[in-house]
Short mmCIF file of C-alpha atoms in Angstrom, two decimals:
data_model
loop_
_atom_site.label_atom_id
_atom_site.label_comp_id
_atom_site.label_asym_id
_atom_site.label_seq_id
_atom_site.Cartn_x
_atom_site.Cartn_y
_atom_site.Cartn_z
CA MET A 1 -19.87 -151.80 107.14
CA ARG A 2 -18.77 -148.44 105.74
CA ARG A 3 -21.32 -146.67 107.92
CA PHE A 4 -19.68 -146.02 111.27
CA ALA A 5 -21.61 -144.52 114.16
CA PRO A 6 -21.56 -140.71 114.51
CA THR A 7 -18.67 -139.81 116.78
CA THR A 8 -20.58 -138.13 119.64
CA LEU A 9 -23.17 -140.88 119.89
CA ALA A 10 -20.57 -143.64 119.56
CA VAL A 11 -18.52 -142.26 122.42
CA LEU A 12 -21.57 -141.74 124.61
CA LEU A 13 -22.99 -145.20 123.99
CA ALA A 14 -19.61 -146.87 124.31
CA LEU A 15 -19.22 -145.55 127.83
CA GLY A 16 -22.56 -146.78 129.17
CA ALA A 17 -23.91 -146.37 132.71
CA THR A 18 -21.26 -145.66 135.32
CA ALA A 19 -21.13 -145.28 139.09
CA GLY A 20 -24.13 -143.45 140.44
CA CYS A 21 -26.24 -144.26 137.38
CA GLY A 22 -27.68 -147.53 138.66
CA GLY A 23 -25.70 -149.80 136.33
CA LYS A 24 -25.70 -153.56 136.89
CA PRO A 25 -22.74 -155.92 136.36
CA ALA A 26 -22.12 -156.66 132.68
CA ARG A 27 -23.73 -159.83 131.44
CA PRO A 28 -23.25 -162.02 128.35
CA VAL A 29 -24.86 -160.86 125.13
CA SER A 30 -27.05 -163.48 123.51
CA GLY A 31 -26.46 -164.40 119.90
CA PRO A 32 -23.45 -165.17 117.70
CA ALA A 33 -21.07 -162.79 119.48
CA ALA A 34 -20.99 -165.03 122.52
CA SER A 35 -19.33 -167.77 120.50
CA THR A 36 -15.89 -167.78 118.95
CA ALA A 37 -16.83 -170.14 116.14
CA ALA A 38 -19.44 -170.36 113.42
CA SER A 39 -22.11 -173.03 113.56
CA PRO A 40 -21.06 -176.34 111.97
CA ALA A 41 -21.63 -176.30 108.24
CA GLY A 42 -22.69 -179.94 108.17
CA PRO A 43 -22.36 -183.35 109.88
CA SER A 44 -19.35 -183.65 112.17
CA ALA A 45 -16.32 -185.33 110.68
CA ALA A 46 -12.74 -185.94 111.67
CA PRO A 47 -10.63 -182.86 110.83
CA VAL A 48 -8.34 -183.22 107.83
CA LYS A 49 -4.76 -182.20 108.51
CA ALA A 50 -3.57 -179.21 106.54
CA PRO A 51 -0.22 -177.52 106.01
CA PRO A 52 0.38 -174.10 107.58
CA LEU A 53 -0.99 -171.10 105.74
CA THR A 54 1.60 -169.27 103.72
CA GLU A 55 1.90 -165.51 104.15
CA GLU A 56 0.51 -165.05 100.66
CA GLU A 57 -2.52 -167.23 101.42
CA ALA A 58 -3.24 -165.36 104.65
CA ARG A 59 -2.98 -161.98 102.93
CA LYS A 60 -5.38 -163.13 100.21
CA VAL A 61 -7.96 -164.11 102.85
CA VAL A 62 -7.61 -160.72 104.55
CA LYS A 63 -7.83 -158.74 101.32
CA ASP A 64 -10.78 -160.68 99.90
CA LEU A 65 -12.90 -160.66 103.05
CA SER A 66 -11.99 -157.08 103.98
CA ALA A 67 -13.34 -155.97 100.59
CA LYS A 68 -16.55 -157.97 101.09
CA VAL A 69 -17.05 -156.56 104.58
CA GLU A 70 -17.16 -153.06 103.06
CA ALA A 71 -20.29 -153.89 101.06
CA ASP A 72 -23.29 -151.70 101.87
CA SER A 73 -25.64 -154.71 101.72
CA PHE A 74 -28.96 -155.36 103.44
CA ASP A 75 -29.02 -159.03 102.46
CA ALA A 76 -28.81 -161.31 105.52
CA GLU A 77 -27.69 -164.29 103.45
CA TYR A 78 -24.82 -162.26 102.04
CA TRP A 79 -23.54 -161.51 105.53
CA LYS A 80 -23.91 -165.11 106.64
CA GLY A 81 -21.49 -166.03 103.86
CA VAL A 82 -18.99 -163.33 104.79
CA ALA A 83 -19.04 -162.95 108.56
CA GLU A 84 -19.50 -164.76 111.86
CA GLY A 85 -19.37 -163.96 115.57
CA PRO A 86 -19.76 -160.32 116.66
CA LEU A 87 -19.46 -158.93 113.15
CA LEU A 88 -22.26 -161.14 111.82
CA GLU A 89 -24.46 -160.28 114.80
CA GLN A 90 -23.93 -156.58 114.14
CA GLN A 91 -24.67 -156.83 110.44
CA LEU A 92 -27.83 -158.88 110.97
CA ALA A 93 -29.04 -156.29 113.49
CA VAL A 94 -28.50 -153.55 110.88
CA VAL A 95 -30.34 -155.64 108.27
CA GLU A 96 -33.29 -156.12 110.64
CA THR A 97 -33.42 -152.38 111.33
CA ALA A 98 -33.45 -151.68 107.59
CA ARG A 99 -36.30 -154.18 107.19
CA LYS A 100 -38.34 -152.08 109.65
CA TYR A 101 -37.47 -148.58 108.49
CA GLY A 102 -36.21 -148.87 104.92
CA THR A 103 -32.86 -148.75 103.16
CA ASP A 104 -32.70 -145.08 102.18
CA ARG A 105 -29.41 -143.45 103.11
CA GLN A 106 -28.65 -139.77 103.49
CA PRO A 107 -26.26 -138.53 100.76
CA GLY A 108 -22.61 -139.15 101.57
CA PRO A 109 -19.18 -139.13 99.93
CA THR A 110 -18.98 -141.18 96.77
CA ASN A 111 -15.54 -142.62 97.47
CA THR A 112 -15.27 -146.33 98.24
CA PRO A 113 -12.94 -147.42 101.05
CA GLU A 114 -9.74 -148.93 99.72
CA THR A 115 -7.51 -151.48 101.37
CA ASP A 116 -3.82 -150.64 101.35
CA PRO A 117 -1.69 -153.26 99.53
CA ALA A 118 0.53 -153.58 102.61
CA VAL A 119 -1.51 -156.20 104.49
CA HIS A 120 0.12 -157.65 107.60
CA THR A 121 -1.00 -161.05 108.90
CA TRP A 122 -0.39 -163.45 111.78
CA THR A 123 -1.87 -166.97 111.84
CA THR A 124 -2.46 -169.55 114.56
CA SER A 125 -0.38 -172.71 114.56
CA GLN A 126 -2.78 -175.65 114.71
CA ASP A 127 -2.18 -178.17 111.90
CA ASP A 128 -4.72 -180.80 112.97
CA GLY A 129 -7.37 -179.56 110.58
CA GLY A 130 -9.31 -177.82 113.36
CA ASP A 131 -10.21 -174.17 113.59
CA ARG A 132 -7.66 -171.60 112.52
CA TRP A 133 -7.42 -167.84 113.00
CA ILE A 134 -5.81 -164.94 111.18
CA LEU A 135 -5.10 -161.56 112.75
CA GLY A 136 -4.83 -159.02 109.95
CA ALA A 137 -3.81 -155.36 109.96
CA HIS A 138 -4.13 -152.97 107.03
CA GLU A 139 -4.80 -149.33 106.26
CA LEU A 140 -8.27 -148.39 105.11
CA SER A 141 -9.37 -145.17 103.48
CA GLY A 142 -13.00 -144.17 104.05
CA HIS A 143 -15.43 -141.85 105.79
CA THR A 144 -17.66 -141.57 108.83
CA VAL A 145 -21.40 -140.91 108.75
CA GLY A 146 -22.08 -137.21 108.27
CA ASP A 147 -18.44 -136.45 107.46
CA ALA A 148 -17.38 -135.79 103.87
CA ARG A 149 -13.68 -135.84 104.73
CA ASN A 150 -11.61 -138.83 103.70
CA GLU A 151 -9.76 -140.55 106.53
CA THR A 152 -7.11 -143.25 106.61
CA VAL A 153 -7.11 -145.60 109.57
CA LEU A 154 -5.33 -148.80 110.53
CA ARG A 155 -7.77 -151.65 111.01
CA TRP A 156 -7.09 -154.80 113.01
CA SER A 157 -9.34 -157.70 112.02
CA LEU A 158 -9.90 -161.32 113.02
CA PHE A 159 -10.72 -164.03 110.50
CA HIS A 160 -11.76 -167.57 111.38
CA ARG A 161 -12.06 -170.93 109.64
CA GLN A 162 -13.80 -173.70 111.52
CA ARG A 163 -11.99 -176.59 109.84
CA THR A 164 -9.96 -177.48 106.78
CA GLY A 165 -12.06 -177.01 103.67
CA SER A 166 -14.65 -174.75 105.31
CA PRO A 167 -14.85 -171.08 104.29
CA TRP A 168 -13.10 -168.24 106.06
CA HIS A 169 -15.24 -165.59 107.75
CA ALA A 170 -14.49 -162.13 109.11
CA SER A 171 -15.52 -161.97 112.76
CA PHE A 172 -14.08 -158.83 114.38
CA VAL A 173 -12.83 -155.40 113.28
CA ALA A 174 -11.23 -152.66 115.37
CA ARG A 175 -9.51 -149.38 114.59
CA ALA A 176 -6.02 -148.97 116.01
CA GLU A 177 -5.45 -146.01 118.31
CA ASP A 178 -2.58 -144.91 116.04
CA ALA A 179 -2.56 -145.36 112.26
CA LYS A 180 1.05 -146.59 112.49
CA ASP A 181 0.44 -148.97 115.39
CA LEU A 182 0.79 -152.53 114.11
CA PRO A 183 0.10 -155.44 116.48
CA GLN A 184 3.40 -156.62 117.98
CA ILE A 185 2.65 -160.33 117.86
CA ALA A 186 5.15 -162.89 119.14
CA VAL A 187 6.04 -165.40 116.44
CA GLY A 188 7.42 -168.89 116.97
CA ALA A 189 10.16 -170.70 115.08
CA ASP A 190 7.54 -171.98 112.64
CA GLY A 191 6.63 -168.41 111.70
CA ARG A 192 3.20 -168.51 113.26
CA ALA A 193 1.65 -166.47 116.04
CA ALA A 194 2.01 -167.43 119.68
CA THR A 195 -1.39 -167.74 121.38
CA GLY A 196 -2.58 -168.71 124.85
CA GLY A 197 0.16 -170.20 127.02
CA ASP A 198 0.90 -169.32 130.63
CA THR A 199 -0.96 -166.11 131.45
CA SER A 200 -0.37 -166.12 135.20
CA GLY A 201 2.28 -163.40 134.94
CA LEU A 202 0.07 -160.90 133.14
CA ALA A 203 -1.43 -157.74 134.64
CA ALA A 204 -4.92 -159.23 134.26
CA ASN A 205 -6.39 -162.62 133.46
CA PRO A 206 -7.28 -162.68 129.73
CA ALA A 207 -10.13 -165.09 130.46
CA ASP A 208 -12.15 -162.49 132.37
CA VAL A 209 -10.59 -159.11 131.54
CA CYS A 210 -13.37 -158.37 129.02
CA GLY A 211 -16.00 -158.71 131.74
CA ARG A 212 -13.98 -156.59 134.14
CA TYR A 213 -13.54 -153.94 131.45
CA GLY A 214 -17.30 -153.89 130.83
CA ASP A 215 -18.03 -153.69 134.55
CA TYR A 216 -15.57 -150.84 135.05
CA LEU A 217 -16.92 -148.72 132.20
CA HIS A 218 -20.60 -149.49 132.45
CA THR A 219 -21.41 -150.15 136.12
CA ASP A 220 -20.45 -149.08 139.62
CA ALA A 221 -18.42 -152.26 140.20
CA GLY A 222 -15.09 -150.40 140.38
CA GLU A 223 -11.69 -151.38 138.99
CA GLY A 224 -12.18 -155.10 139.59
CA GLY A 225 -8.59 -155.65 140.67
CA VAL A 226 -7.23 -154.31 137.36
CA LYS A 227 -5.01 -151.26 136.94
CA TRP A 228 -6.53 -149.42 134.00
CA SER A 229 -4.65 -146.95 131.81
CA LYS A 230 -5.38 -143.24 132.16
CA GLU A 231 -7.20 -143.32 128.81
CA VAL A 232 -9.62 -145.97 130.08
CA VAL A 233 -10.09 -144.02 133.31
CA SER A 234 -10.79 -140.88 131.26
CA GLN A 235 -13.42 -142.72 129.22
CA ARG A 236 -15.23 -143.70 132.38
CA GLU A 237 -15.03 -140.21 133.86
CA ALA A 238 -16.18 -138.59 130.61
CA PHE A 239 -19.52 -140.39 130.56
CA ALA A 240 -21.36 -138.07 132.93
CA ASP A 241 -20.36 -135.02 130.89
CA GLY A 242 -21.33 -136.76 127.66
CA LEU A 243 -24.76 -137.67 128.96
CA LYS A 244 -25.29 -134.11 130.21
CA ALA A 245 -24.30 -132.74 126.80
CA GLU A 246 -26.70 -135.10 125.04
CA ARG A 247 -29.51 -134.08 127.38
CA LYS A 248 -28.79 -130.40 126.72
CA SER A 249 -28.62 -130.84 122.93
CA LEU A 250 -32.04 -132.53 123.00
CA GLY A 251 -33.57 -129.84 125.18
CA ASP A 252 -33.93 -131.90 128.34
CA PRO A 253 -36.00 -134.95 127.28
CA VAL A 254 -38.15 -136.58 129.95
CA ARG A 255 -36.03 -139.77 129.82
CA LEU A 256 -32.46 -140.39 128.77
CA GLU A 257 -31.10 -143.74 129.94
CA ALA A 258 -27.88 -145.55 129.04
CA GLY A 259 -26.74 -149.13 129.61
CA ALA A 260 -24.67 -151.94 128.14
CA ASP A 261 -24.37 -155.72 127.70
CA THR A 262 -20.81 -157.09 127.66
CA VAL A 263 -19.65 -160.52 126.51
CA ARG A 264 -17.48 -161.51 129.46
CA THR A 265 -15.16 -163.91 127.62
CA PRO A 266 -12.68 -163.02 124.84
CA HIS A 267 -13.50 -163.50 121.18
CA GLY A 268 -10.97 -165.77 119.52
CA PRO A 269 -7.53 -166.67 120.85
CA VAL A 270 -5.37 -164.71 123.26
CA TRP A 271 -2.61 -163.29 121.06
CA ARG A 272 0.76 -163.07 122.81
CA THR A 273 2.95 -160.05 122.14
CA THR A 274 6.70 -159.65 121.77
CA ASP A 275 6.97 -157.96 125.18
CA GLY A 276 5.41 -160.94 126.97
CA GLY A 277 1.93 -159.41 127.14
CA ALA A 278 -1.28 -160.28 125.33
CA LEU A 279 -4.00 -158.85 123.11
CA VAL A 280 -7.60 -159.74 123.93
CA ALA A 281 -10.69 -159.05 121.76
CA CYS A 282 -13.81 -157.90 123.66
CA THR A 283 -17.40 -157.16 122.62
CA THR A 284 -20.02 -154.84 124.15
CA VAL A 285 -23.43 -153.67 122.95
CA SER A 286 -24.27 -150.25 124.42
CA LYS A 287 -27.67 -148.64 124.33
CA LEU A 288 -29.24 -145.22 124.80
CA TYR A 289 -32.98 -144.82 125.32
CA THR A 290 -34.49 -141.38 124.67
CA GLU A 291 -38.05 -140.26 125.32
CA MET A 292 -38.69 -136.66 124.31
CA GLY A 293 -41.93 -136.12 126.26
CA PRO A 294 -45.49 -134.98 125.44
CA GLY A 295 -45.81 -132.96 122.25
CA ARG A 296 -42.09 -133.19 121.47
CA SER A 297 -39.89 -134.95 118.90
CA THR A 298 -36.43 -134.83 117.38
CA LYS A 299 -34.98 -135.57 113.94
CA PHE A 300 -31.61 -136.98 112.83
CA SER A 301 -29.64 -135.18 110.14
CA SER A 302 -27.27 -138.16 109.99
CA SER A 303 -27.49 -141.67 111.35
CA GLY A 304 -25.78 -145.04 111.26
CA TRP A 305 -29.09 -146.67 110.34
CA ALA A 306 -30.84 -146.46 106.99
CA GLY A 307 -34.37 -145.09 106.94
CA THR A 308 -34.10 -143.12 110.19
CA THR A 309 -33.08 -139.60 109.12
CA GLY A 310 -35.49 -136.69 108.64
CA ILE A 311 -38.23 -138.38 110.68
CA PRO A 312 -39.72 -136.89 113.87
CA TRP A 313 -39.09 -139.41 116.65
CA ALA A 314 -41.01 -139.26 119.91
CA SER A 315 -38.85 -141.94 121.52
CA TYR A 316 -36.13 -144.33 120.40
CA THR A 317 -33.48 -146.80 121.51
CA GLU A 318 -30.12 -146.77 119.76
CA ARG A 319 -27.65 -149.62 120.18
CA ILE A 320 -23.98 -149.55 119.22
CA MET A 321 -21.60 -152.51 119.13
CA GLY A 322 -18.20 -151.75 120.61
CA LEU A 323 -15.37 -153.99 119.43
CA THR A 324 -12.29 -153.47 121.60
CA VAL A 325 -8.82 -155.02 121.63
CA LEU A 326 -7.32 -154.74 125.11
CA LYS A 327 -3.58 -154.73 125.60
CA VAL A 328 -2.67 -156.69 128.74
CA PRO A 329 1.00 -156.19 129.70
CA ALA A 330 3.31 -158.60 131.46
CA GLY A 331 3.80 -158.00 135.18
CA ALA A 332 1.25 -157.47 137.93
CA ALA A 333 1.89 -153.72 138.07
CA GLY A 334 1.16 -153.10 134.38
CA GLU A 335 -1.77 -151.03 133.11
CA VAL A 336 -4.39 -152.56 130.84
CA SER A 337 -5.11 -150.27 127.90
CA VAL A 338 -7.08 -150.10 124.65
CA ALA A 339 -5.00 -151.01 121.59
CA ALA A 340 -7.79 -150.83 119.01
CA GLN A 341 -11.51 -150.08 119.06
CA SER A 342 -14.49 -149.59 116.75
CA HIS A 343 -18.08 -148.52 117.38
CA LEU A 344 -20.56 -149.83 114.80
CA PRO A 345 -24.31 -149.24 114.41
CA TYR A 346 -26.20 -152.19 115.86
CA SER A 347 -29.96 -151.67 116.10
CA PHE A 348 -32.51 -148.88 116.23
CA GLU A 349 -36.07 -149.00 117.54
CA GLY A 350 -38.21 -145.89 117.47
CA THR A 351 -41.71 -144.51 117.86
CA LYS A 352 -42.62 -141.82 115.35
CA TYR A 353 -44.19 -138.59 116.52
CA THR A 354 -47.75 -138.29 115.25
CA GLY A 355 -48.89 -135.05 116.91
#
């Protein structure tokens, strides 16, 4: 998980195919990310009631799993014990890519990301023994692929437990836009997070805002009845320039095609905020297909995938998973914006140049 996608590629793939590029409406992604819960661990049984999580218990879950998520492991069984949902899907895709191309990494900084002791948590309020969620926020010190500089970011993460007695799993991670920007979660009299509720007064419907976000960024579907923030609009408008820059840097390959698959429903609960709005977790897998043309190839000096650097590639498809937390304000006139976002390596498929 420490290997984030190179910045230029992540931005380009995150934006996908926009108006005029022949994009189709976003569609659900198959696999674990389309579900908000892990598969049952065994035969169904009546949930056992449990007391609310204490703040100390919630922080321990966040600290322990956040440390495990930072492992640079290519063991699928390891990830099945640590993650679920989108995060598990992403890690298994990376493991499968490593199985094809090897586990060699290019040299990078030797520092290990560290979790700041100040871990902030919010938990859901069900006490019936059913599934329970934790939203965690903490600072993380680490590095990006190809960048030796140390960087501190604020990570928002979701953790899920299917039922009392079952293990917790990390399911979603996103980097806050501002390192000081903690989630402003509404908390009830019992000290636990407010989720769901009446969403009719929000600027967008949380149930389908992820799909509308994917359509707006990655297709020619338009705004979809949502007023997007200027930052989201800028992302959409920047795609054409990004694709042109990629084409130029590769010396005008014969094919360069972008696209995306968006999970249309939110991952996990809708977290209500102190200002009456909501936070919604969304997942998209973006792709970029490149075909260099006869007698041509390109090499990567850095990459989010092991075993892919220093090799002449004639053609390849790169996929990046975008994990985005949308901030949906109260009031019909409000602008929907991005509160936190991460772009993680997903899969790589390539054809080596043999000329």
